[in-house]
């Protein structure tokens, strides 16, 4: 017999995250999310390795700059993915599956439209934009070729990420993981075939990106629509009705997610002052970061639906517990990755064929990256809380604070005092400050919501209320 599907409308199954161990929910959701994300990041790293094996550092640097540009486009998709996860999980926490399905459909339509507009704006401006972030005259043509092929597929990525957000909102960690695993599998198989087998080089890598995102969207559609029936048939009236609530979460979240690529672009601009070799080393670090610390991205994505369902159910005690457990998992995860980087810095340098300044920069990242990314992880948890609990502007303020005050002055000062390694270390100082503040404010946000709910219940009942 086939899998039983929930009805088109009516009662939703019991919200998964409002009972049971919050630590277990955090670990399961983060672990399954990590598998899919890190698989994609790993094959992206392999793609860069294949390009590096072509023996031209200009191509390696070009792919690094192209990645920065693509992150700007993907940031739009992340904003709408977080919006659909927050609103759908909150509706499910209240038991309103019809509203959840309608919101999912409207958010997906808005995501595709927004992604298409971004692509249309970026494509004719690629050359000046690449020069602005530090690309040299030698790297601009190759990066531009890559992006003309790969960038339009950001629309497919918007669909895939939206479906993944729906699957996380309903607590289907396995199918959400399968969305990203599908893209990773396509990349792993096709990259060497197109880059080396068909001698397409950087164009082959870009074609693989398109095909991987097509698989990403199809598997997401299969899980969210065909299995769970959690996406209603979209309508213009529903999109216009839901645009306000969706954009109230998505726009600040997009603003939040544009901050990291701005910081990366600024750091790349600083690194460009030290030559092509340093740029190549920085490109490797940029691809290594998500592989090494992809679990932190998955962890922040896992916390959102858990907080959203428990907020809808009025379980503020469980919300605090989820934040504490997520911070503990962050520390344990980063500690393990840091040890692996310390032990693997030599083999990684040899694997990518780096030498001189490029090798020095990669080695320094392996030594210091753990400390920097522990605090980044705390900031991610804070941002996930704000985005899912109705305070997205707080996430924007913190992320932009880190991308500007926490990145630019310390990076410039560090570069002046200690070269490329000093620039990287400077960004770590800002991460520490904003990470601690972000997590502290997340706990404060839960307290604010709890007091608001107590006041509402007291006003409704005419007597003091006791929260669960």
Tab-separated table of C-alpha atoms in Angstrom:
chain	number	residue	atom	x	y	z
A	1	UNK	CA	0.000	0.000	0.000
A	2	UNK	CA	1.143	3.564	-0.622
A	3	UNK	CA	1.945	6.030	2.071
A	4	UNK	CA	-1.074	7.554	3.815
A	5	UNK	CA	-1.395	11.223	3.006
A	6	UNK	CA	-3.043	13.873	5.147
A	7	UNK	CA	-6.298	15.288	3.821
A	8	UNK	CA	-6.412	18.415	1.719
A	9	UNK	CA	-8.075	20.308	4.576
A	10	UNK	CA	-9.194	19.587	8.112
A	11	UNK	CA	-7.399	18.564	11.260
A	12	UNK	CA	-3.628	18.461	11.182
A	13	UNK	CA	-1.641	15.677	12.834
A	14	UNK	CA	-0.428	16.614	16.336
A	15	UNK	CA	2.475	19.114	16.159
A	16	UNK	CA	5.631	17.037	16.486
A	17	UNK	CA	7.790	19.430	18.497
A	18	UNK	CA	5.450	20.344	21.383
A	19	UNK	CA	6.080	17.057	23.208
A	20	UNK	CA	9.141	14.932	23.893
A	21	UNK	CA	12.770	15.849	24.521
A	22	UNK	CA	13.751	19.215	23.048
A	23	UNK	CA	17.363	18.040	22.966
A	24	UNK	CA	16.360	15.069	20.840
A	25	UNK	CA	14.310	17.262	18.483
A	26	UNK	CA	17.250	19.655	18.078
A	27	UNK	CA	19.744	16.855	17.423
A	28	UNK	CA	17.521	14.913	14.992
A	29	UNK	CA	16.492	17.955	12.966
A	30	UNK	CA	20.020	19.380	12.927
A	31	UNK	CA	21.661	16.034	12.109
A	32	UNK	CA	19.379	15.259	9.178
A	33	UNK	CA	19.654	18.835	7.944
A	34	UNK	CA	23.432	18.653	8.256
A	35	UNK	CA	23.663	15.519	6.140
A	36	UNK	CA	21.903	17.166	3.223
A	37	UNK	CA	23.558	20.563	3.543
A	38	UNK	CA	27.055	19.220	4.059
A	39	UNK	CA	26.637	16.857	1.136
A	40	UNK	CA	25.899	19.842	-1.109
A	41	UNK	CA	28.749	21.865	0.394
A	42	UNK	CA	31.123	18.932	0.048
A	43	UNK	CA	30.412	18.461	-3.640
A	44	UNK	CA	30.741	22.240	-4.105
A	45	UNK	CA	34.172	21.921	-2.532
A	46	UNK	CA	34.941	19.012	-4.849
A	47	UNK	CA	33.844	21.174	-7.774
A	48	UNK	CA	36.358	23.813	-6.719
A	49	UNK	CA	38.966	21.070	-6.326
A	50	UNK	CA	38.319	19.930	-9.892
A	51	UNK	CA	38.724	23.514	-11.124
A	52	UNK	CA	41.919	23.846	-9.079
A	53	UNK	CA	43.215	20.676	-10.747
A	54	UNK	CA	43.024	22.454	-14.094
A	55	UNK	CA	46.167	24.235	-12.880
A	56	UNK	CA	45.032	27.834	-13.367
A	57	UNK	CA	44.718	29.908	-10.152
A	58	UNK	CA	42.784	32.530	-12.109
A	59	UNK	CA	39.950	30.007	-12.628
A	60	UNK	CA	40.016	29.050	-8.942
A	61	UNK	CA	39.737	32.706	-7.924
A	62	UNK	CA	36.996	33.276	-10.535
A	63	UNK	CA	34.836	30.503	-9.075
A	64	UNK	CA	35.336	32.071	-5.640
A	65	UNK	CA	34.039	35.443	-6.847
A	66	UNK	CA	31.164	33.782	-8.698
A	67	UNK	CA	30.183	32.052	-5.463
A	68	UNK	CA	29.967	35.400	-3.668
A	69	UNK	CA	27.633	36.750	-6.358
A	70	UNK	CA	25.450	33.641	-6.201
A	71	UNK	CA	25.144	33.986	-2.445
A	72	UNK	CA	23.477	37.362	-2.969
A	73	UNK	CA	20.826	35.673	-5.111
A	74	UNK	CA	20.409	32.709	-2.758
A	75	UNK	CA	19.965	35.093	0.196
A	76	UNK	CA	16.605	36.076	-1.288
A	77	UNK	CA	15.600	32.421	-1.374
A	78	UNK	CA	16.723	31.891	2.214
A	79	UNK	CA	14.506	34.757	3.354
A	80	UNK	CA	11.372	33.273	1.834
A	81	UNK	CA	12.331	29.766	3.027
A	82	UNK	CA	12.563	31.025	6.606
A	83	UNK	CA	9.260	32.878	6.197
A	84	UNK	CA	7.417	29.792	4.973
A	85	UNK	CA	8.938	27.668	7.763
A	86	UNK	CA	8.034	30.198	10.449
A	87	UNK	CA	4.457	30.825	9.312
A	88	UNK	CA	3.609	27.224	8.395
A	89	UNK	CA	5.016	25.801	11.659
A	90	UNK	CA	3.121	28.430	13.661
A	91	UNK	CA	-0.165	27.577	11.879
A	92	UNK	CA	0.426	23.857	12.465
A	93	UNK	CA	1.119	24.564	16.137
A	94	UNK	CA	-2.366	26.104	16.306
A	95	UNK	CA	-3.808	23.094	14.450
A	96	UNK	CA	-4.849	25.059	11.332
A	97	UNK	CA	-3.638	22.939	8.407
A	98	UNK	CA	-5.705	24.856	5.849
A	99	UNK	CA	-3.981	28.121	6.663
A	100	UNK	CA	-0.605	26.373	6.632
A	101	UNK	CA	-1.196	25.022	3.108
A	102	UNK	CA	-2.353	28.388	1.782
A	103	UNK	CA	0.612	30.233	3.290
A	104	UNK	CA	3.019	27.680	1.823
A	105	UNK	CA	1.644	28.188	-1.694
A	106	UNK	CA	1.667	31.979	-1.451
A	107	UNK	CA	5.221	32.039	-0.089
A	108	UNK	CA	6.465	29.838	-2.929
A	109	UNK	CA	4.933	32.131	-5.559
A	110	UNK	CA	6.489	35.202	-3.964
A	111	UNK	CA	9.839	33.411	-3.689
A	112	UNK	CA	9.931	32.556	-7.404
A	113	UNK	CA	8.940	36.086	-8.426
A	114	UNK	CA	11.536	37.680	-6.146
A	115	UNK	CA	14.286	35.313	-7.297
A	116	UNK	CA	13.509	35.992	-10.946
A	117	UNK	CA	13.694	39.750	-10.401
A	118	UNK	CA	17.067	39.458	-8.671
A	119	UNK	CA	18.484	37.381	-11.526
A	120	UNK	CA	17.173	39.870	-14.075
A	121	UNK	CA	18.880	42.736	-12.240
A	122	UNK	CA	22.202	40.975	-11.638
A	123	UNK	CA	22.881	39.484	-15.073
A	124	UNK	CA	23.489	42.738	-16.988
A	125	UNK	CA	25.565	44.120	-14.089
A	126	UNK	CA	27.886	41.165	-13.549
A	127	UNK	CA	31.114	42.730	-14.822
A	128	UNK	CA	30.948	45.948	-12.745
A	129	UNK	CA	29.720	44.015	-9.709
A	130	UNK	CA	32.594	41.541	-9.924
A	131	UNK	CA	35.087	44.393	-10.200
A	132	UNK	CA	33.470	46.095	-7.201
A	133	UNK	CA	34.091	43.095	-4.938
A	134	UNK	CA	37.724	42.848	-5.992
A	135	UNK	CA	37.836	40.597	-9.058
A	136	UNK	CA	40.873	41.304	-11.208
A	137	UNK	CA	40.698	41.855	-14.988
A	138	UNK	CA	41.981	38.293	-15.435
A	139	UNK	CA	39.237	36.701	-13.291
A	140	UNK	CA	36.204	38.727	-14.443
A	141	UNK	CA	35.644	36.955	-17.832
A	142	UNK	CA	35.739	33.452	-16.331
A	143	UNK	CA	33.500	34.391	-13.383
A	144	UNK	CA	31.050	36.105	-15.736
A	145	UNK	CA	30.894	33.021	-18.011
A	146	UNK	CA	30.154	30.802	-15.008
A	147	UNK	CA	27.409	33.109	-13.721
A	148	UNK	CA	25.614	33.569	-17.061
A	149	UNK	CA	25.030	29.806	-17.044
A	150	UNK	CA	24.439	29.160	-13.332
A	151	UNK	CA	22.733	32.282	-11.993
A	152	UNK	CA	19.319	31.882	-13.729
A	153	UNK	CA	18.869	28.547	-11.943
A	154	UNK	CA	18.467	30.512	-8.695
A	155	UNK	CA	14.735	30.372	-9.559
A	156	UNK	CA	14.858	26.576	-9.285
A	157	UNK	CA	16.748	26.935	-6.020
A	158	UNK	CA	13.951	29.201	-4.742
A	159	UNK	CA	11.414	26.432	-5.333
A	160	UNK	CA	13.593	23.743	-3.783
A	161	UNK	CA	14.355	25.791	-0.669
A	162	UNK	CA	10.688	26.724	-0.275
A	163	UNK	CA	9.620	23.082	-0.405
A	164	UNK	CA	12.398	22.217	2.048
A	165	UNK	CA	11.068	24.877	4.431
A	166	UNK	CA	7.612	23.300	4.262
A	167	UNK	CA	9.036	19.858	5.032
A	168	UNK	CA	10.959	21.179	8.032
A	169	UNK	CA	7.848	22.972	9.283
A	170	UNK	CA	5.898	19.692	9.382
A	171	UNK	CA	8.840	17.929	11.042
A	172	UNK	CA	9.724	15.624	8.138
A	173	UNK	CA	13.471	15.784	8.670
A	174	UNK	CA	14.239	12.854	6.368
A	175	UNK	CA	12.528	14.250	3.274
A	176	UNK	CA	13.939	17.703	3.939
A	177	UNK	CA	17.371	16.071	3.980
A	178	UNK	CA	16.623	14.225	0.744
A	179	UNK	CA	16.009	17.536	-1.055
A	180	UNK	CA	19.585	18.643	-0.574
A	181	UNK	CA	20.998	15.138	-0.991
A	182	UNK	CA	19.458	14.995	-4.471
A	183	UNK	CA	21.322	18.116	-5.549
A	184	UNK	CA	24.529	16.844	-4.025
A	185	UNK	CA	24.250	13.488	-5.795
A	186	UNK	CA	23.749	15.135	-9.185
A	187	UNK	CA	26.762	17.388	-8.606
A	188	UNK	CA	28.995	14.541	-7.466
A	189	UNK	CA	28.201	12.479	-10.568
A	190	UNK	CA	28.182	15.166	-13.255
A	191	UNK	CA	30.987	17.507	-12.184
A	192	UNK	CA	33.914	15.264	-13.178
A	193	UNK	CA	32.097	14.121	-16.310
A	194	UNK	CA	31.450	17.633	-17.590
A	195	UNK	CA	34.630	19.328	-16.349
A	196	UNK	CA	37.104	16.614	-17.381
A	197	UNK	CA	35.272	13.971	-19.409
A	198	UNK	CA	33.754	16.452	-21.853
A	199	UNK	CA	36.540	19.023	-21.336
A	200	UNK	CA	34.033	21.790	-20.569
A	201	UNK	CA	36.076	23.200	-17.675
A	202	UNK	CA	34.387	26.049	-15.819
A	203	UNK	CA	31.356	25.908	-18.128
A	204	UNK	CA	30.859	22.262	-17.143
A	205	UNK	CA	30.856	23.210	-13.468
A	206	UNK	CA	28.169	25.836	-14.142
A	207	UNK	CA	25.974	23.402	-16.107
A	208	UNK	CA	26.174	20.988	-13.189
A	209	UNK	CA	24.868	23.711	-10.866
A	210	UNK	CA	21.772	24.098	-13.073
A	211	UNK	CA	21.038	20.366	-13.205
A	212	UNK	CA	21.602	19.951	-9.458
A	213	UNK	CA	19.108	22.721	-8.690
A	214	UNK	CA	16.573	21.095	-11.001
A	215	UNK	CA	16.861	17.885	-8.961
A	216	UNK	CA	16.644	19.943	-5.764
A	217	UNK	CA	13.308	21.464	-6.835
A	218	UNK	CA	11.823	18.179	-8.069
A	219	UNK	CA	12.550	16.203	-4.900
A	220	UNK	CA	11.214	19.045	-2.756
A	221	UNK	CA	8.017	19.136	-4.798
A	222	UNK	CA	7.583	15.382	-4.414
A	223	UNK	CA	7.844	15.551	-0.612
A	224	UNK	CA	5.916	18.739	0.154
A	225	UNK	CA	3.183	18.451	-2.497
A	226	UNK	CA	2.787	14.822	-3.513
A	227	UNK	CA	3.406	13.181	-0.130
A	228	UNK	CA	2.316	15.668	2.531
A	229	UNK	CA	-0.138	17.698	0.418
A	230	UNK	CA	1.059	20.737	2.374
A	231	UNK	CA	0.971	23.209	-0.530
A	232	UNK	CA	-2.415	24.433	-1.712
A	233	UNK	CA	-3.144	25.425	-5.301
A	234	UNK	CA	-1.876	29.015	-5.477
A	235	UNK	CA	-4.246	31.835	-6.343
A	236	UNK	CA	-3.704	35.522	-6.961
A	237	UNK	CA	-6.225	36.455	-4.261
A	238	UNK	CA	-4.451	34.292	-1.674
A	239	UNK	CA	-1.022	35.619	-2.661
A	240	UNK	CA	-2.222	39.212	-2.277
A	241	UNK	CA	-3.853	38.407	1.075
A	242	UNK	CA	-0.812	36.563	2.419
A	243	UNK	CA	1.818	38.906	0.998
A	244	UNK	CA	1.753	41.160	4.054
A	245	UNK	CA	2.422	38.481	6.710
A	246	UNK	CA	4.948	36.694	4.467
A	247	UNK	CA	6.877	39.819	3.507
A	248	UNK	CA	6.879	41.038	7.107
A	249	UNK	CA	9.076	38.019	7.870
A	250	UNK	CA	10.789	37.552	4.507
A	251	UNK	CA	11.979	41.115	3.826
A	252	UNK	CA	13.827	41.599	7.133
A	253	UNK	CA	15.154	38.048	6.787
A	254	UNK	CA	16.428	38.764	3.280
A	255	UNK	CA	18.041	41.912	4.654
A	256	UNK	CA	19.589	39.764	7.391
A	257	UNK	CA	20.918	37.201	4.928
A	258	UNK	CA	22.394	39.817	2.616
A	259	UNK	CA	24.773	40.874	5.388
A	260	UNK	CA	27.093	37.807	5.278
A	261	UNK	CA	27.787	38.057	1.518
A	262	UNK	CA	28.478	41.760	1.979
A	263	UNK	CA	30.998	40.874	4.681
A	264	UNK	CA	32.488	38.134	2.452
A	265	UNK	CA	32.711	40.525	-0.480
A	266	UNK	CA	34.469	43.115	1.673
A	267	UNK	CA	36.915	40.531	2.994
A	268	UNK	CA	37.597	39.336	-0.574
A	269	UNK	CA	38.240	42.954	-1.540
A	270	UNK	CA	40.768	43.231	1.301
A	271	UNK	CA	42.400	39.935	0.291
A	272	UNK	CA	42.662	41.144	-3.320
A	273	UNK	CA	45.265	43.629	-2.162
A	274	UNK	CA	47.613	40.739	-1.390
A	275	UNK	CA	47.586	39.133	-4.858
A	276	UNK	CA	46.001	36.315	-6.866
A	277	UNK	CA	47.544	33.553	-4.728
A	278	UNK	CA	45.875	34.942	-1.602
A	279	UNK	CA	42.573	35.224	-3.495
A	280	UNK	CA	42.848	31.552	-4.481
A	281	UNK	CA	43.483	30.613	-0.852
A	282	UNK	CA	40.505	32.691	0.243
A	283	UNK	CA	38.320	30.949	-2.366
A	284	UNK	CA	39.276	27.568	-0.882
A	285	UNK	CA	38.479	28.824	2.638
A	286	UNK	CA	35.090	30.110	1.450
A	287	UNK	CA	34.208	26.660	0.100
A	288	UNK	CA	35.714	24.832	3.089
A	289	UNK	CA	33.717	26.846	5.651
A	290	UNK	CA	30.293	25.409	4.747
A	291	UNK	CA	31.693	21.880	4.599
A	292	UNK	CA	33.332	22.218	7.993
A	293	UNK	CA	30.609	24.243	9.702
A	294	UNK	CA	27.528	23.375	7.647
A	295	UNK	CA	26.056	21.796	10.764
A	296	UNK	CA	25.667	25.284	12.235
A	297	UNK	CA	23.528	26.370	9.272
A	298	UNK	CA	21.416	23.233	9.694
A	299	UNK	CA	21.187	23.788	13.457
A	300	UNK	CA	19.790	27.285	13.075
A	301	UNK	CA	17.307	25.962	10.505
A	302	UNK	CA	16.296	23.162	12.890
A	303	UNK	CA	15.590	25.476	15.822
A	304	UNK	CA	13.137	27.660	13.891
A	305	UNK	CA	10.263	25.149	13.459
A	306	UNK	CA	10.734	23.880	17.029
A	307	UNK	CA	10.386	27.394	18.390
A	308	UNK	CA	7.496	28.166	16.025
A	309	UNK	CA	5.382	25.149	16.988
A	310	UNK	CA	5.948	25.651	20.713
A	311	UNK	CA	5.138	29.351	20.426
A	312	UNK	CA	1.875	28.466	18.683
A	313	UNK	CA	1.154	26.034	21.543
A	314	UNK	CA	2.168	28.527	24.263
A	315	UNK	CA	5.038	26.357	25.543
A	316	UNK	CA	7.581	28.994	26.496
A	317	UNK	CA	9.409	26.625	28.853
A	318	UNK	CA	10.159	24.343	25.909
A	319	UNK	CA	11.298	27.301	23.815
A	320	UNK	CA	13.973	28.161	26.418
A	321	UNK	CA	14.939	24.516	26.647
A	322	UNK	CA	15.361	24.317	22.859
A	323	UNK	CA	17.661	27.373	22.860
A	324	UNK	CA	19.809	25.953	25.680
A	325	UNK	CA	20.074	22.591	23.943
A	326	UNK	CA	20.964	24.227	20.631
A	327	UNK	CA	23.753	26.264	22.249
A	328	UNK	CA	25.147	23.084	23.828
A	329	UNK	CA	25.058	21.235	20.495
A	330	UNK	CA	26.814	24.214	18.868
A	331	UNK	CA	29.716	23.954	21.307
A	332	UNK	CA	30.068	20.187	20.943
A	333	UNK	CA	29.889	20.319	17.154
A	334	UNK	CA	32.388	23.156	16.728
A	335	UNK	CA	34.825	21.482	19.134
A	336	UNK	CA	34.841	18.287	17.070
A	337	UNK	CA	35.243	20.155	13.763
A	338	UNK	CA	38.030	22.328	15.153
A	339	UNK	CA	40.059	19.269	16.135
A	340	UNK	CA	39.565	17.824	12.641
A	341	UNK	CA	40.772	21.061	11.037
A	342	UNK	CA	43.838	21.220	13.252
A	343	UNK	CA	44.776	17.671	12.314
A	344	UNK	CA	43.947	18.091	8.631
A	345	UNK	CA	45.527	21.433	7.734
A	346	UNK	CA	48.559	19.804	6.083
A	347	UNK	CA	46.637	17.310	3.939
A	348	UNK	CA	44.118	19.995	2.914
A	349	UNK	CA	46.906	22.290	1.720
A	350	UNK	CA	48.404	19.478	-0.336
A	351	UNK	CA	45.004	18.397	-1.697
A	352	UNK	CA	44.343	21.806	-3.250
A	353	UNK	CA	47.925	22.246	-4.373
A	354	UNK	CA	48.319	25.510	-2.438
A	355	UNK	CA	51.649	27.098	-1.651
A	356	UNK	CA	53.054	30.361	-0.363
A	357	UNK	CA	50.483	32.935	0.760
A	358	UNK	CA	47.537	30.725	-0.195
A	359	UNK	CA	48.830	27.855	1.934
A	360	UNK	CA	49.515	30.191	4.869
A	361	UNK	CA	45.965	31.558	4.783
A	362	UNK	CA	44.396	28.086	4.726
A	363	UNK	CA	46.623	26.946	7.600
A	364	UNK	CA	45.635	29.972	9.680
A	365	UNK	CA	41.949	29.277	9.062
A	366	UNK	CA	42.411	25.723	10.336
A	367	UNK	CA	44.042	27.101	13.504
A	368	UNK	CA	41.578	29.902	14.245
A	369	UNK	CA	38.387	28.965	12.418
A	370	UNK	CA	36.851	27.013	15.300
A	371	UNK	CA	36.815	29.993	17.651
A	372	UNK	CA	35.395	32.300	14.985
A	373	UNK	CA	32.624	29.932	13.990
A	374	UNK	CA	31.533	29.021	17.516
A	375	UNK	CA	30.419	32.620	17.981
A	376	UNK	CA	28.965	32.726	14.488
A	377	UNK	CA	26.897	29.705	15.494
A	378	UNK	CA	25.536	31.529	18.539
A	379	UNK	CA	24.568	34.448	16.307
A	380	UNK	CA	22.805	32.034	13.921
A	381	UNK	CA	20.720	30.722	16.829
A	382	UNK	CA	19.785	34.248	17.819
A	383	UNK	CA	18.803	35.098	14.253
A	384	UNK	CA	16.698	31.938	13.920
A	385	UNK	CA	14.852	32.912	17.100
A	386	UNK	CA	14.144	36.459	15.963
A	387	UNK	CA	13.026	35.373	12.481
A	388	UNK	CA	10.607	32.759	13.811
A	389	UNK	CA	9.262	34.699	16.784
A	390	UNK	CA	8.206	37.915	15.126
A	391	UNK	CA	11.306	40.071	15.619
A	392	UNK	CA	13.080	39.781	12.234
A	393	UNK	CA	14.423	43.353	12.384
A	394	UNK	CA	16.508	42.368	15.418
A	395	UNK	CA	18.199	39.696	13.299
A	396	UNK	CA	18.821	42.259	10.564
A	397	UNK	CA	20.369	44.716	13.007
A	398	UNK	CA	22.704	42.100	14.496
A	399	UNK	CA	23.788	40.613	11.170
A	400	UNK	CA	24.445	44.013	9.618
A	401	UNK	CA	26.232	45.100	12.761
A	402	UNK	CA	28.551	42.141	12.439
A	403	UNK	CA	28.972	42.640	8.662
A	404	UNK	CA	29.928	46.309	9.107
A	405	UNK	CA	31.224	47.259	12.553
A	406	UNK	CA	32.206	43.672	13.337
A	407	UNK	CA	33.954	43.011	10.008
A	408	UNK	CA	35.171	46.088	8.172
A	409	UNK	CA	37.189	48.059	10.761
A	410	UNK	CA	38.766	44.979	12.396
A	411	UNK	CA	39.543	43.384	9.011
A	412	UNK	CA	41.268	46.536	7.776
A	413	UNK	CA	43.188	46.908	11.025
A	414	UNK	CA	44.144	43.234	11.044
A	415	UNK	CA	45.295	43.398	7.418
A	416	UNK	CA	47.446	46.426	8.225
A	417	UNK	CA	49.036	44.730	11.244
A	418	UNK	CA	49.355	41.113	10.097
A	419	UNK	CA	48.406	40.745	6.428
A	420	UNK	CA	45.685	38.328	5.197
A	421	UNK	CA	45.763	36.291	8.410
A	422	UNK	CA	45.244	39.458	10.433
A	423	UNK	CA	42.230	40.382	8.308
A	424	UNK	CA	40.658	36.984	8.983
A	425	UNK	CA	41.407	37.240	12.706
A	426	UNK	CA	39.831	40.683	12.824
A	427	UNK	CA	36.515	39.306	11.610
A	428	UNK	CA	36.614	36.848	14.511
A	429	UNK	CA	36.586	39.677	17.045
A	430	UNK	CA	33.305	40.969	15.653
A	431	UNK	CA	31.845	37.451	15.579
A	432	UNK	CA	32.548	36.984	19.290
A	433	UNK	CA	30.837	40.216	20.289
A	434	UNK	CA	27.723	39.826	18.157
A	435	UNK	CA	27.377	36.092	18.827
A	436	UNK	CA	27.138	36.527	22.601
A	437	UNK	CA	24.737	39.461	22.282
A	438	UNK	CA	22.559	37.562	19.777
A	439	UNK	CA	22.002	34.530	22.000
A	440	UNK	CA	21.329	36.669	25.086
A	441	UNK	CA	18.693	38.654	23.192
A	442	UNK	CA	17.082	35.427	21.959
A	443	UNK	CA	16.367	34.342	25.534
A	444	UNK	CA	15.066	37.822	26.286
A	445	UNK	CA	12.713	37.585	23.294
A	446	UNK	CA	11.110	34.424	24.676
A	447	UNK	CA	10.525	36.262	27.966
A	448	UNK	CA	8.882	39.168	26.144
A	449	UNK	CA	6.502	36.824	24.311
A	450	UNK	CA	5.663	34.990	27.517
A	451	UNK	CA	4.720	38.219	29.295
A	452	UNK	CA	2.587	39.302	26.335
A	453	UNK	CA	0.726	35.995	26.354
A	454	UNK	CA	0.152	36.205	30.106
A	455	UNK	CA	-1.286	39.698	29.711
A	456	UNK	CA	-3.553	38.562	26.877
A	457	UNK	CA	-4.891	35.589	28.806
A	458	UNK	CA	-5.471	37.709	31.886
A	459	UNK	CA	-7.402	40.253	29.825
A	460	UNK	CA	-9.508	37.508	28.191
A	461	UNK	CA	-10.317	35.688	31.437
A	462	UNK	CA	-10.421	38.648	33.778
A	463	UNK	CA	-8.079	36.873	36.184
A	464	UNK	CA	-4.342	36.049	36.384
A	465	UNK	CA	-3.372	33.281	33.985
A	466	UNK	CA	-0.916	30.443	34.472
A	467	UNK	CA	1.140	29.558	31.411
A	468	UNK	CA	2.155	25.943	30.778
